[in-house]
Coordinates of C-alpha atoms in Angstrom, one line a residue:
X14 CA 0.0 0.0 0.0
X15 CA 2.6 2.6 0.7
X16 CA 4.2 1.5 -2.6
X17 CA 0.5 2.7 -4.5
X18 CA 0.6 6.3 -2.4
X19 CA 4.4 6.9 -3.5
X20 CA 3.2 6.5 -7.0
X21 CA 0.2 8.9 -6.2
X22 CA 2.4 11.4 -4.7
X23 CA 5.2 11.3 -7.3
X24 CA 1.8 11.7 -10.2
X25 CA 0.7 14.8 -8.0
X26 CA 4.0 15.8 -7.4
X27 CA 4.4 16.3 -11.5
X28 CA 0.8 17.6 -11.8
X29 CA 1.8 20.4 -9.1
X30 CA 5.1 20.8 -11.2
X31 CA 3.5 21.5 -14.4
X32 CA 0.7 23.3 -13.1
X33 CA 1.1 26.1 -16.2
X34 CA 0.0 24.1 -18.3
X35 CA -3.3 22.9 -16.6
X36 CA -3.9 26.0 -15.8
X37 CA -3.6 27.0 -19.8
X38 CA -5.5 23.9 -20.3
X39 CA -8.6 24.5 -17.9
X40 CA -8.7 28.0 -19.6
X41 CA -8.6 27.0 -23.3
X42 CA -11.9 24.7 -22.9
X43 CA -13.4 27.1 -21.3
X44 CA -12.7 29.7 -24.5
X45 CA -13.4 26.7 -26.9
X46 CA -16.7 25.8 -25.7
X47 CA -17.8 29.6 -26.8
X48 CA -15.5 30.5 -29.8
X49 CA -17.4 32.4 -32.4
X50 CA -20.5 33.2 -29.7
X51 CA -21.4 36.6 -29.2
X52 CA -21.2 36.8 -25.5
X53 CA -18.6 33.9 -24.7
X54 CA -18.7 32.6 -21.0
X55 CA -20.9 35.3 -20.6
X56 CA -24.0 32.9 -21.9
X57 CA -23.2 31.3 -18.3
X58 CA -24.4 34.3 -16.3
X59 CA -27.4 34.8 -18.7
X60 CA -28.4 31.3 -18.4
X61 CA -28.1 31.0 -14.6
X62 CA -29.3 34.4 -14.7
X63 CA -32.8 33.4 -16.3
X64 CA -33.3 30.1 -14.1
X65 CA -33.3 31.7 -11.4
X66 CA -35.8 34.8 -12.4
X67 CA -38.1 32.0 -13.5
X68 CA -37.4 30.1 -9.8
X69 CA -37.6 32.7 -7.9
X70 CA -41.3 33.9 -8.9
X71 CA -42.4 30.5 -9.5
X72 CA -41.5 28.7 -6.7
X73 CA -41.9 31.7 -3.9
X74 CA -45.6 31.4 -4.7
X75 CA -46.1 27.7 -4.7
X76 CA -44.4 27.6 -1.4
X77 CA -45.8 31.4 -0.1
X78 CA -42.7 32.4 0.7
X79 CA -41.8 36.5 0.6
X80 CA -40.0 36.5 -2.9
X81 CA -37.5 38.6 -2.3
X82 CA -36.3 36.4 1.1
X83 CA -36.0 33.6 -1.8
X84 CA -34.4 35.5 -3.9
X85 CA -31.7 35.6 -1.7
X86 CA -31.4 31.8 -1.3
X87 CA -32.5 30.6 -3.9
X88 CA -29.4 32.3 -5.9
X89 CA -26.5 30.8 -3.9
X90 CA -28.0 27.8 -3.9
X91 CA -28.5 27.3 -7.0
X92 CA -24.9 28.6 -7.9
X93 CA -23.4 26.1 -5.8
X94 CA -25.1 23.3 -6.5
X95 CA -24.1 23.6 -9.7
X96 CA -20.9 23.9 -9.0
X97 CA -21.0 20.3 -6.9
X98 CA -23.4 18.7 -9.3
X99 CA -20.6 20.2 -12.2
X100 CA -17.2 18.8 -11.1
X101 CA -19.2 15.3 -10.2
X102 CA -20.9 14.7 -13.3
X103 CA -18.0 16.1 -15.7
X104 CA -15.5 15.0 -13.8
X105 CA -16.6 11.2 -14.7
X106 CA -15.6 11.6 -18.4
X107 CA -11.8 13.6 -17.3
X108 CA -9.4 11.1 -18.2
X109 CA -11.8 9.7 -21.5
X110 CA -11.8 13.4 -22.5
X111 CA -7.8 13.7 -22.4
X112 CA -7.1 9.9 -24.2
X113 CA -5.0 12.1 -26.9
X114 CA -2.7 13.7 -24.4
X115 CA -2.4 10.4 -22.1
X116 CA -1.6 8.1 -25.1
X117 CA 0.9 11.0 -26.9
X118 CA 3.1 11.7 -24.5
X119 CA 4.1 11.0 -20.5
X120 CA 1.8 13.5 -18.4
X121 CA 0.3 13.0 -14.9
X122 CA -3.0 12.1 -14.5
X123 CA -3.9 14.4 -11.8
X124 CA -2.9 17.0 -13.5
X125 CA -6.0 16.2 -16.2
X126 CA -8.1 16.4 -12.9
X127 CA -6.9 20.2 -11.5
X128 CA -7.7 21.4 -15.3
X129 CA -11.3 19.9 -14.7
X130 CA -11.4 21.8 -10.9
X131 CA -9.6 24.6 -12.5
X132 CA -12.7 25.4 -15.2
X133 CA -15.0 24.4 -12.8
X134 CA -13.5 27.2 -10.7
X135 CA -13.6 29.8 -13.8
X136 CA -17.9 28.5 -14.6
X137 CA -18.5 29.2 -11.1
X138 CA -16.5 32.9 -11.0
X139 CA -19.1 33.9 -14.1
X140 CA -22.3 32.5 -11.7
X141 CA -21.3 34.7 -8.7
X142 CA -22.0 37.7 -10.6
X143 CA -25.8 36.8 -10.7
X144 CA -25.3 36.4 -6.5
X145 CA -23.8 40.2 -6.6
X146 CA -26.3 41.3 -9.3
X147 CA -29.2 40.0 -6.6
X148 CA -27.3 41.3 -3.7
X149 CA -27.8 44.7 -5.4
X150 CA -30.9 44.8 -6.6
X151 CA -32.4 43.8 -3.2
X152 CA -30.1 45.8 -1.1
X153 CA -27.9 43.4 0.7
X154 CA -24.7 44.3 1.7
X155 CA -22.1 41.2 2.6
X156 CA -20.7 40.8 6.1
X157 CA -17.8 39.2 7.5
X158 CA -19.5 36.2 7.4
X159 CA -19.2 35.7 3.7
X160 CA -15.6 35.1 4.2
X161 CA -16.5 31.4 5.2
X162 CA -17.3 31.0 1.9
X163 CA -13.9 30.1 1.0
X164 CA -12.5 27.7 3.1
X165 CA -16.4 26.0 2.3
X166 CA -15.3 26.4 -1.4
X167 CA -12.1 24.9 -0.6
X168 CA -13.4 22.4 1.6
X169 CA -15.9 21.5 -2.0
X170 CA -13.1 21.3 -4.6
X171 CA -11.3 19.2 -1.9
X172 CA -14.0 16.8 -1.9
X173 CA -14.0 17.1 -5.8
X174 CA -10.9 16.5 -6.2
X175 CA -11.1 13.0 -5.1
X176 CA -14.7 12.7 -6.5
X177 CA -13.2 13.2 -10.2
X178 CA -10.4 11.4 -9.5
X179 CA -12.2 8.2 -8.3
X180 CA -14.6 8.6 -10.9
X181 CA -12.6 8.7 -13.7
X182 CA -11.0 5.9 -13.0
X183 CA -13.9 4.2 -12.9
X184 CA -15.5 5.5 -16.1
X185 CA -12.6 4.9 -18.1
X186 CA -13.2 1.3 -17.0
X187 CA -16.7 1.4 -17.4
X188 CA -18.1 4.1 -20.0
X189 CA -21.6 3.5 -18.4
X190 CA -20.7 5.1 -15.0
X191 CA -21.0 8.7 -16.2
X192 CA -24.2 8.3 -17.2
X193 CA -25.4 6.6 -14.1
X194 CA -23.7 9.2 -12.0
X195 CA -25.8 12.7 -14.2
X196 CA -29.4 10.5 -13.6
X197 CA -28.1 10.1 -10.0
X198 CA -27.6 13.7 -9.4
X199 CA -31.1 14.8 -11.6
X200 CA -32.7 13.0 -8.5
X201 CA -30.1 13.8 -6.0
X202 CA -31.3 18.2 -6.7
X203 CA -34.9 16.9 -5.8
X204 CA -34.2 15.4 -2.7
X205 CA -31.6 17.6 -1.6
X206 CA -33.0 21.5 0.1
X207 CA -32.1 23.2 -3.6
X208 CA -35.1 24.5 -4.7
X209 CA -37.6 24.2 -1.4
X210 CA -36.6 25.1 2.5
X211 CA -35.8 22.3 4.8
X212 CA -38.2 23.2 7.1
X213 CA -40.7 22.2 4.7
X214 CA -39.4 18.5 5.2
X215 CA -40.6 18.2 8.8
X216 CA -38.9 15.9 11.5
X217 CA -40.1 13.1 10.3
X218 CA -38.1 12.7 7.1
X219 CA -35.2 14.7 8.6
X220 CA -32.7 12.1 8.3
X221 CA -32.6 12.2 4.3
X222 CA -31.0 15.5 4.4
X223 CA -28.7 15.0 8.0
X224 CA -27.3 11.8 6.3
X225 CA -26.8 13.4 2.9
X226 CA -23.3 14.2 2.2
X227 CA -23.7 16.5 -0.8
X228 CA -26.5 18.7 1.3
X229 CA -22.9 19.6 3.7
X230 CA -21.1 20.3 0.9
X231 CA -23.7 23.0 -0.1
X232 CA -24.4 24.3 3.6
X233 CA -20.3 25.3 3.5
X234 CA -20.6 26.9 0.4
X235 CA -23.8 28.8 0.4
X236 CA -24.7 29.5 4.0
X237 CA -21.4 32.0 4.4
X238 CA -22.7 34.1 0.7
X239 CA -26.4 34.3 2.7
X240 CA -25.1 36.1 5.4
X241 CA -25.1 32.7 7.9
X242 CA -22.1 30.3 9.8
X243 CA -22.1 26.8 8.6
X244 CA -23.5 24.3 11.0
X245 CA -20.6 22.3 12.6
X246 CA -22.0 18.8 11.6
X247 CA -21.4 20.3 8.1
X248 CA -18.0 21.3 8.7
X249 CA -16.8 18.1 10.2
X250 CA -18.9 15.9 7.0
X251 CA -17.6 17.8 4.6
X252 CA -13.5 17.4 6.3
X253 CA -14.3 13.9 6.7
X254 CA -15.6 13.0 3.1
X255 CA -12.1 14.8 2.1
X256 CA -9.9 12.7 4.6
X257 CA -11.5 9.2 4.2
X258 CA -12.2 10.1 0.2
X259 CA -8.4 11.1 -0.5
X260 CA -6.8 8.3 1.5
X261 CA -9.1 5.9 -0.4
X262 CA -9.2 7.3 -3.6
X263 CA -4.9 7.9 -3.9
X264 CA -4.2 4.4 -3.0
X265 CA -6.7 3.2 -5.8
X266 CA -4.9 5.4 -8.0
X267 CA -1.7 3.9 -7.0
X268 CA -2.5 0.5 -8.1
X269 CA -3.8 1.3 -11.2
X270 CA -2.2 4.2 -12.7
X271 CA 0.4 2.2 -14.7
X272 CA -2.4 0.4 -16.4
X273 CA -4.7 4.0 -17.1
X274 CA -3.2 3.5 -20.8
X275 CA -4.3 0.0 -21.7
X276 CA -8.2 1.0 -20.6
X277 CA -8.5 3.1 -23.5

């Protein structure tokens, strides 16, 4: 075993190393998914922008909440969870996306991961101007408090980190997983306090969202932005998903990262 994490730590070791060119990497998808659009990464801010005009007075009436009080939850929210649902879902395909650069020349496999985090990072920078947009129009001024937000967003790419990693390993094995993995999040954003308050849950059915690991992850990230301190439970899931994830998740990639190649 301590064999498989010095070959992890000598792959993230080089990824670390050569971190100028993921960092060109993650930025040139990003500009190639909007070459010759109008607006660019722009359409990000117009599309997140529109969902969450539409939620907002939708949903505010069906649950006869004051729409301006949802407003201002429903836009972190929503931001974050897409950032979570983002590097999970996309992260599956990671090492099937780069097969031309893995099979061309020598390049460490955690590095094709940090690209992934690193335009995750970039989608999510365009999404926060809807939050300061909202924050404007109703009034809201940011407090210390929102400083939490980034050890929470650090704490989430942490997580998604070895979430990508462990995925893609899997995926390139078994092309099938990524698209188990998007239908389990489509149901995950339903039964996860996205869209509707928790309160609205009750006690009775409490324990779905207590024992539900990706409703932590988005308590660190959006609670701080919405002007409220993180629950500790949340805090000590969320550190705990990244200890027990990494440990597993870098020994697995150990073992198999010689044989990565031959799965193509």
């Amino acid at each position: 075993m301590s064999s498989w994490l010095r070959v992890a730590a000598a792959d993230l070791d080089a990824a670390i190393v050569r971190r100028d060119l993921w960092i060109h990497q993650g930025l040139i998808d990003v500009i190639r998914r909007y070459r010759r659009t109008l607006l660019g990464p722009l359409w990000h801010v117009l599309h997140m922008g529109a969902l969450i005009l539409l939620l907002g007075f939708v949903w505010s009436a069906v649950f006869g909440i004051d729409t301006a009080a949802y407003f201002l939850t429903v836009t972190p929210t929503l931001i974050v969870w897409t950032l979570i649902s983002a590097m999970i879902i996309e992260g599956c395909g990671t090492f099937v996306a780069a097969q031309s650069t893995a099979l061309s020349i020598r390049f460490p496999f955690t590095a094709f991961v940090f690209a992934h985090l690193w335009r995750m990072v970039l989608t999510f920078a365009h999404h926060l101007l809807v939050v300061v947009l909202v924050f404007l129009v109703l009034g809201v001024m940011p407090g210390a408090i929102t400083l939490l937000a980034i050890p929470g967003l650090l704490l989430i790419l942490l997580n998604g980190f070895w979430i990508s990693l462990l995925l893609s390993i899997v995926t390139l094995r078994v092309r099938d997983v990524q698209q188990i993995v998007a239908s389990g999040m489509q149901i995950a954003m339903f039964a996860t306090p996205v869209f509707w308050p928790r309160e609205l849950l009750g006690t009775r059915f409490s324990w779905l969202i207590d024992y539900n690991p990706l409703y932590h992850l988005l308590q660190i990230g959006r609670d701080p932005l919405i002007g409220q301190v993180p629950p500790n439970e949340s805090w000590l899931w969320a550190a705990g998903m990244a200890g027990i994830g990494l440990a597993v998740t870098l020994v697995l990639f150990g073992a198999v990262r010689r044989r990565l190649a031959y799965w193509y």
